[in-house]
CSV table of C-alpha atoms in Angstrom, one decimal:
chain,number,residue,atom,x,y,z
A,1,MET,CA,78.4,-52.3,10.4
A,2,ILE,CA,76.8,-49.0,11.3
A,3,THR,CA,73.7,-50.6,12.4
A,4,GLU,CA,75.7,-52.5,15.1
A,5,LEU,CA,76.8,-49.1,16.5
A,6,ILE,CA,73.2,-47.9,17.0
A,7,GLY,CA,73.2,-49.6,20.5
A,8,MET,CA,75.8,-46.9,21.6
A,9,LEU,CA,73.0,-44.2,21.3
A,10,GLU,CA,71.6,-45.2,24.6
A,11,ARG,CA,69.4,-41.9,24.9
A,12,LEU,CA,67.8,-42.4,21.5
A,13,ASN,CA,64.0,-41.9,21.4
A,14,THR,CA,63.1,-42.5,17.7
A,15,LEU,CA,64.8,-44.8,15.2
A,16,ARG,CA,63.7,-45.0,11.7
A,17,MET,CA,65.3,-47.6,9.5
A,18,ASN,CA,62.4,-47.9,7.1
A,19,LYS,CA,62.9,-48.5,3.3
A,20,SER,CA,60.5,-48.2,0.3
A,21,HIS,CA,58.8,-51.6,0.0
A,22,THR,CA,59.5,-51.3,-3.8
A,23,GLN,CA,63.3,-51.0,-3.2
A,24,GLN,CA,65.2,-54.0,-3.8
A,25,SER,CA,67.8,-54.8,-1.2
A,26,LEU,CA,69.5,-57.7,0.7
A,27,LYS,CA,67.7,-59.3,3.6
A,28,HIS,CA,68.5,-57.8,7.0
A,29,VAL,CA,68.3,-58.7,10.6
A,30,LEU,CA,67.6,-56.4,13.5
A,31,PRO,CA,71.0,-55.4,15.1
A,32,SER,CA,71.5,-57.1,18.5
A,33,SER,CA,72.7,-53.8,19.9
A,34,LEU,CA,69.1,-52.5,19.8
A,35,SER,CA,68.6,-54.2,23.2
A,36,ASN,CA,70.6,-51.4,24.7
A,37,LEU,CA,68.0,-48.7,23.7
A,38,SER,CA,65.9,-48.7,26.8
A,39,LEU,CA,64.7,-45.2,26.1
A,40,LEU,CA,63.5,-45.9,22.6
A,41,ASN,CA,59.8,-45.2,22.1
A,42,ASP,CA,59.4,-45.2,18.3
A,43,LEU,CA,61.1,-48.0,16.1
A,44,ASP,CA,60.3,-48.0,12.3
A,45,ALA,CA,61.8,-51.1,10.6
A,46,HIS,CA,59.3,-50.9,7.7
A,47,ALA,CA,60.4,-53.0,4.6
A,48,TRP,CA,63.7,-53.7,6.2
A,49,ARG,CA,63.6,-57.3,4.6
A,50,LEU,CA,63.5,-59.0,7.9
A,51,SER,CA,63.0,-62.8,7.3
A,52,GLY,CA,62.6,-65.9,9.4
A,53,THR,CA,62.0,-65.3,13.2
A,54,ILE,CA,62.4,-62.0,14.9
A,55,PRO,CA,64.9,-62.3,17.9
A,56,ASP,CA,63.2,-62.5,21.2
A,57,GLU,CA,64.8,-59.4,22.7
A,58,PHE,CA,62.1,-56.8,22.4
A,59,GLU,CA,61.3,-56.9,26.0
A,60,LYS,CA,64.5,-54.9,26.6
A,61,LEU,CA,63.0,-52.0,24.7
A,62,SER,CA,61.0,-51.3,27.8
A,63,SER,CA,60.0,-47.7,26.7
A,64,LEU,CA,58.7,-48.6,23.2
A,65,GLU,CA,55.4,-47.1,22.3
A,66,LYS,CA,55.2,-47.5,18.5
A,67,LEU,CA,56.6,-50.4,16.5
A,68,ASP,CA,56.3,-50.6,12.5
A,69,LEU,CA,57.4,-54.0,11.1
A,70,GLY,CA,55.2,-53.7,8.0
A,71,HIS,CA,56.3,-55.1,4.6
A,72,ASN,CA,58.8,-57.6,6.0
A,73,ASN,CA,59.1,-61.4,5.3
A,74,PHE,CA,59.3,-62.9,8.9
A,75,CYS,CA,57.0,-65.8,9.7
A,76,HIS,CA,57.0,-65.5,13.6
A,77,LEU,CA,57.0,-62.7,16.1
A,78,PRO,CA,58.7,-62.9,19.4
A,79,TYR,CA,56.6,-63.7,22.6
A,80,SER,CA,58.6,-60.9,24.4
A,81,LEU,CA,56.2,-58.4,22.6
A,82,ARG,CA,53.8,-59.1,25.4
A,83,GLY,CA,56.2,-57.6,27.9
A,84,LEU,CA,56.3,-54.1,26.2
A,85,SER,CA,54.0,-52.5,28.8
A,86,TYR,CA,54.0,-49.1,27.0
A,87,LEU,CA,53.4,-50.3,23.4
A,88,LYS,CA,50.4,-48.6,22.0
A,89,ASP,CA,50.8,-48.9,18.1
A,90,LEU,CA,51.8,-52.1,16.4
A,91,VAL,CA,52.0,-52.2,12.6
A,92,LEU,CA,52.4,-55.5,10.8
A,93,ALA,CA,50.7,-54.7,7.5
A,94,ASN,CA,51.8,-56.7,4.4
A,95,CYS,CA,53.9,-59.2,6.4
A,96,LYS,CA,52.7,-61.8,4.0
A,97,GLU,CA,54.7,-64.7,5.5
A,98,LEU,CA,53.5,-64.2,9.1
A,99,LYS,CA,51.6,-67.2,10.2
A,100,PHE,CA,50.8,-66.7,14.0
A,101,LEU,CA,50.1,-63.7,16.1
A,102,PRO,CA,51.1,-64.3,19.7
A,103,LEU,CA,49.7,-62.8,22.9
A,104,LEU,CA,50.5,-59.1,22.6
A,105,ALA,CA,50.9,-56.3,25.2
A,106,SER,CA,47.7,-55.3,27.0
A,107,SER,CA,48.6,-51.6,26.5
A,108,LEU,CA,48.0,-51.8,22.7
A,109,VAL,CA,45.6,-49.2,21.4
A,110,LYS,CA,46.0,-49.8,17.6
A,111,LEU,CA,46.9,-53.1,15.7
A,112,THR,CA,47.3,-53.4,12.0
A,113,VAL,CA,47.6,-56.8,10.3
A,114,ALA,CA,46.3,-55.7,6.9
A,115,ASN,CA,47.3,-58.0,4.0
A,116,CYS,CA,48.9,-60.6,6.3
A,117,THR,CA,47.4,-63.3,4.0
A,118,ALA,CA,49.3,-66.3,5.5
A,119,LEU,CA,48.0,-65.7,9.1
A,120,GLU,CA,46.7,-69.1,10.3
A,121,SER,CA,45.8,-68.1,13.9
A,122,ILE,CA,45.6,-65.0,16.0
A,123,SER,CA,45.7,-65.1,19.9
A,124,ASP,CA,42.8,-63.9,22.0
A,125,LEU,CA,42.2,-60.2,21.3
A,126,THR,CA,39.8,-59.8,24.3
A,127,ILE,CA,42.7,-59.5,26.7
A,128,LEU,CA,43.7,-56.3,24.9
A,129,ALA,CA,41.7,-54.0,27.2
A,130,SER,CA,42.9,-50.8,25.7
A,131,LEU,CA,42.5,-51.7,22.0
A,132,LEU,CA,40.5,-49.2,20.1
A,133,GLU,CA,41.6,-49.8,16.4
A,134,PHE,CA,42.1,-53.1,14.6
A,135,ASP,CA,42.7,-53.5,10.9
A,136,PRO,CA,42.5,-57.1,9.6
A,137,THR,CA,41.9,-56.2,6.0
A,138,ASN,CA,42.3,-59.3,3.7
A,139,CYS,CA,43.2,-61.7,6.5
A,140,THR,CA,39.9,-62.3,8.2
A,141,LYS,CA,39.6,-66.1,7.8
A,142,ASN,CA,40.7,-67.0,11.2
A,143,ILE,CA,39.4,-64.0,13.1
A,144,ASP,CA,36.3,-64.2,15.3
A,145,SER,CA,33.8,-61.9,13.7
A,146,GLN,CA,32.2,-60.7,17.0
A,147,VAL,CA,35.7,-59.9,18.5
A,148,ALA,CA,36.8,-58.1,15.3
A,149,SER,CA,33.7,-56.1,15.1
A,150,LYS,CA,34.3,-54.7,18.6
A,151,TYR,CA,37.6,-53.1,17.6
A,152,LEU,CA,37.2,-52.7,13.9
A,153,ARG,CA,38.0,-49.5,12.2
A,154,ASN,CA,38.7,-50.7,8.7
A,155,LEU,CA,37.9,-54.0,6.9
A,156,SER,CA,38.2,-54.9,3.3
A,157,VAL,CA,37.2,-58.1,1.5
A,158,LEU,CA,36.6,-59.1,-2.1
A,159,GLY,CA,33.0,-58.8,-3.0
A,160,SER,CA,30.4,-56.7,-4.8
A,161,GLU,CA,27.6,-56.6,-2.4
A,162,ILE,CA,26.7,-54.3,0.6
A,163,HIS,CA,24.8,-56.0,3.4
A,164,HIS,CA,21.1,-55.3,3.6
A,165,TRP,CA,21.2,-53.5,6.9
A,166,PHE,CA,23.1,-50.6,5.4
A,167,VAL,CA,21.0,-47.6,4.4
A,168,GLN,CA,21.3,-47.6,0.6
A,169,GLU,CA,20.1,-44.0,0.0
A,170,ILE,CA,21.6,-40.8,1.5
A,171,PRO,CA,20.7,-41.2,5.2
A,172,CYS,CA,19.3,-38.4,7.2
A,173,PHE,CA,20.4,-38.2,10.9
A,174,ALA,CA,17.7,-38.0,13.6
A,175,ASN,CA,18.4,-37.9,17.4
A,176,ARG,CA,16.6,-40.6,19.3
A,177,ILE,CA,15.4,-39.8,22.8
A,178,ASN,CA,17.6,-41.2,25.6
A,179,HIS,CA,20.0,-42.5,23.1
A,180,SER,CA,23.4,-41.3,22.1
A,181,ILE,CA,25.2,-42.1,18.8
A,182,LYS,CA,28.1,-44.4,19.2
A,183,GLY,CA,29.5,-44.2,15.7
A,184,ILE,CA,29.0,-44.7,12.1
A,185,ILE,CA,29.9,-47.6,9.7
A,186,ILE,CA,30.2,-46.6,6.0
A,187,GLY,CA,30.2,-49.4,3.4
A,188,VAL,CA,31.4,-48.9,-0.1
A,189,VAL,CA,32.1,-51.3,-3.1
A,190,PHE,CA,34.9,-50.1,-5.3
A,191,SER,CA,37.5,-51.4,-7.8
A,192,LEU,CA,41.0,-50.0,-8.3
A,193,GLY,CA,42.1,-51.4,-11.7
A,194,GLN,CA,45.8,-50.9,-12.5
A,195,THR,CA,46.9,-47.5,-11.3
A,196,LYS,CA,50.4,-46.2,-12.3
A,197,GLN,CA,50.6,-44.2,-8.9
A,198,LYS,CA,50.6,-47.3,-6.7
A,199,ALA,CA,53.8,-46.4,-4.8
A,200,PHE,CA,52.4,-42.9,-4.1
A,201,ARG,CA,49.0,-44.3,-3.1
A,202,ASP,CA,50.5,-46.7,-0.5
A,203,LYS,CA,51.8,-43.7,1.5
A,204,LEU,CA,48.3,-42.1,2.0
A,205,THR,CA,46.2,-42.4,5.1
A,206,GLY,CA,43.0,-42.5,3.2
A,207,SER,CA,41.3,-42.8,-0.1
A,208,VAL,CA,41.7,-39.3,-1.5
A,209,ASP,CA,39.2,-40.0,-4.3
A,210,ILE,CA,36.3,-41.1,-2.1
A,211,HIS,CA,34.7,-38.6,0.3
A,212,ALA,CA,32.1,-38.7,3.1
A,213,LYS,CA,30.3,-35.5,3.4
A,214,ILE,CA,27.9,-34.0,6.0
A,215,ILE,CA,25.2,-31.9,4.1
A,216,ARG,CA,23.2,-29.4,6.1
A,217,LEU,CA,20.3,-27.6,4.5
A,218,ASP,CA,21.7,-28.5,1.0
A,219,VAL,CA,25.2,-27.1,2.0
A,220,THR,CA,28.3,-29.3,2.5
A,221,ILE,CA,29.7,-28.4,6.0
A,222,TYR,CA,32.3,-31.1,6.4
A,223,THR,CA,34.2,-33.4,4.1
A,224,THR,CA,36.6,-36.1,4.9
A,225,VAL,CA,38.4,-38.9,2.9
A,226,LEU,CA,37.4,-42.4,3.8
A,227,ASP,CA,39.9,-43.6,6.4
A,228,TRP,CA,41.9,-46.5,5.2
A,229,ARG,CA,45.6,-47.2,4.6
A,230,GLU,CA,45.8,-50.7,3.0
A,231,VAL,CA,43.9,-52.1,0.0
A,232,SER,CA,44.0,-55.4,-1.8
A,233,GLU,CA,46.2,-55.5,-4.8
A,234,VAL,CA,43.7,-57.1,-7.2
A,235,ASP,CA,41.5,-55.9,-9.9
A,236,GLU,CA,38.3,-57.4,-8.5
A,237,ASP,CA,35.5,-55.5,-6.7
A,238,GLN,CA,36.2,-54.8,-3.1
A,239,LEU,CA,33.8,-54.2,-0.2
A,240,ARG,CA,35.3,-51.7,2.4
A,241,LEU,CA,33.8,-50.9,5.8
A,242,CYS,CA,35.0,-47.8,7.6
A,243,ARG,CA,33.9,-47.2,11.2
A,244,TYR,CA,34.0,-43.7,12.6
A,245,VAL,CA,33.7,-43.8,16.5
A,246,ASP,CA,31.9,-41.3,18.7
A,247,PHE,CA,34.9,-38.9,19.1
A,248,SER,CA,35.6,-38.6,15.4
A,249,LYS,CA,34.7,-35.2,13.7
A,250,LEU,CA,32.3,-36.9,11.3
A,251,VAL,CA,30.2,-38.1,14.2
A,252,LEU,CA,30.7,-35.1,16.5
A,253,MET,CA,29.4,-32.6,13.9
A,254,LEU,CA,26.1,-34.3,13.2
A,255,GLU,CA,23.0,-32.5,14.0
A,256,GLU,CA,19.3,-33.2,13.5
A,257,GLY,CA,18.3,-33.4,9.9
A,258,ASP,CA,22.0,-33.7,8.6
A,259,LYS,CA,22.7,-36.0,5.7
A,260,ILE,CA,25.6,-38.1,5.0
A,261,GLN,CA,26.7,-38.5,1.4
A,262,ILE,CA,29.5,-40.6,-0.2
A,263,ALA,CA,30.8,-39.3,-3.4
A,264,THR,CA,34.0,-39.4,-5.6
A,265,ARG,CA,36.3,-36.4,-6.2
A,266,GLU,CA,35.3,-34.6,-9.4
A,267,THR,CA,38.9,-34.6,-10.6
A,268,PRO,CA,40.5,-37.9,-9.4
A,269,TYR,CA,44.1,-38.3,-8.3
A,270,PHE,CA,44.3,-41.9,-9.4
A,271,ASN,CA,43.1,-43.4,-12.7
A,272,GLY,CA,41.2,-46.6,-12.3
A,273,LEU,CA,39.4,-46.1,-9.0
A,274,THR,CA,35.6,-46.6,-9.6
A,275,LEU,CA,33.0,-46.2,-6.7
A,276,LYS,CA,30.3,-48.7,-7.6
A,277,LYS,CA,27.9,-48.7,-4.5
């Protein structure tokens, strides 16, 4: 097979074997020849129909920085992932048979396990000293809430209520003496309904129909979509929390008296999305 010849490309840096997750195909396994690619830094096996247990040979991919195994059917990850000392971005979104998350490389900066609904346990995240972004959307039942909140960038759960400590009206930013702003968390309740453009929506990096705006002296000076990639595939109301850290533009641009407003696009891209709170 062609995939078995991949190992001959010993100087390969990027390998994309990804398929559309709506595409029907036979189950695959990762070719054993991958272990020869010691210079590979980006491996995308998205929707490759991987099942069972992933082979424990990843430690041989010693230069790997990004690994996307999303939309696959395996139930266990190899312990050798912990040995990837350069791995920064690990995507496991929609691996709905994944039951256990082992100890991972301490170099990780971003970890996505959104919609891994079968997860029964997650190893200690506190050892991931470099972790900045963690997305556990729809798989939070076994995650320590204090640990998750430290790294959380996006979180979605079924529900129609926003916690009382959120400001319900349009907030006005005020500098506090001897304090610096560390970030902003935006909470929204929305429903999706049945959208015909689902396959297209899953490729987006944000909700193109819900915007966060900075308003200064009644003029909108900055607009950004709410930053999320995965959503629950149900018709029920969903509560989404989006965290913008101190180096994000939404935070950096704030000045005394600015207001932050959440609003929907006047002409929506997707039928069925409703912003409720």
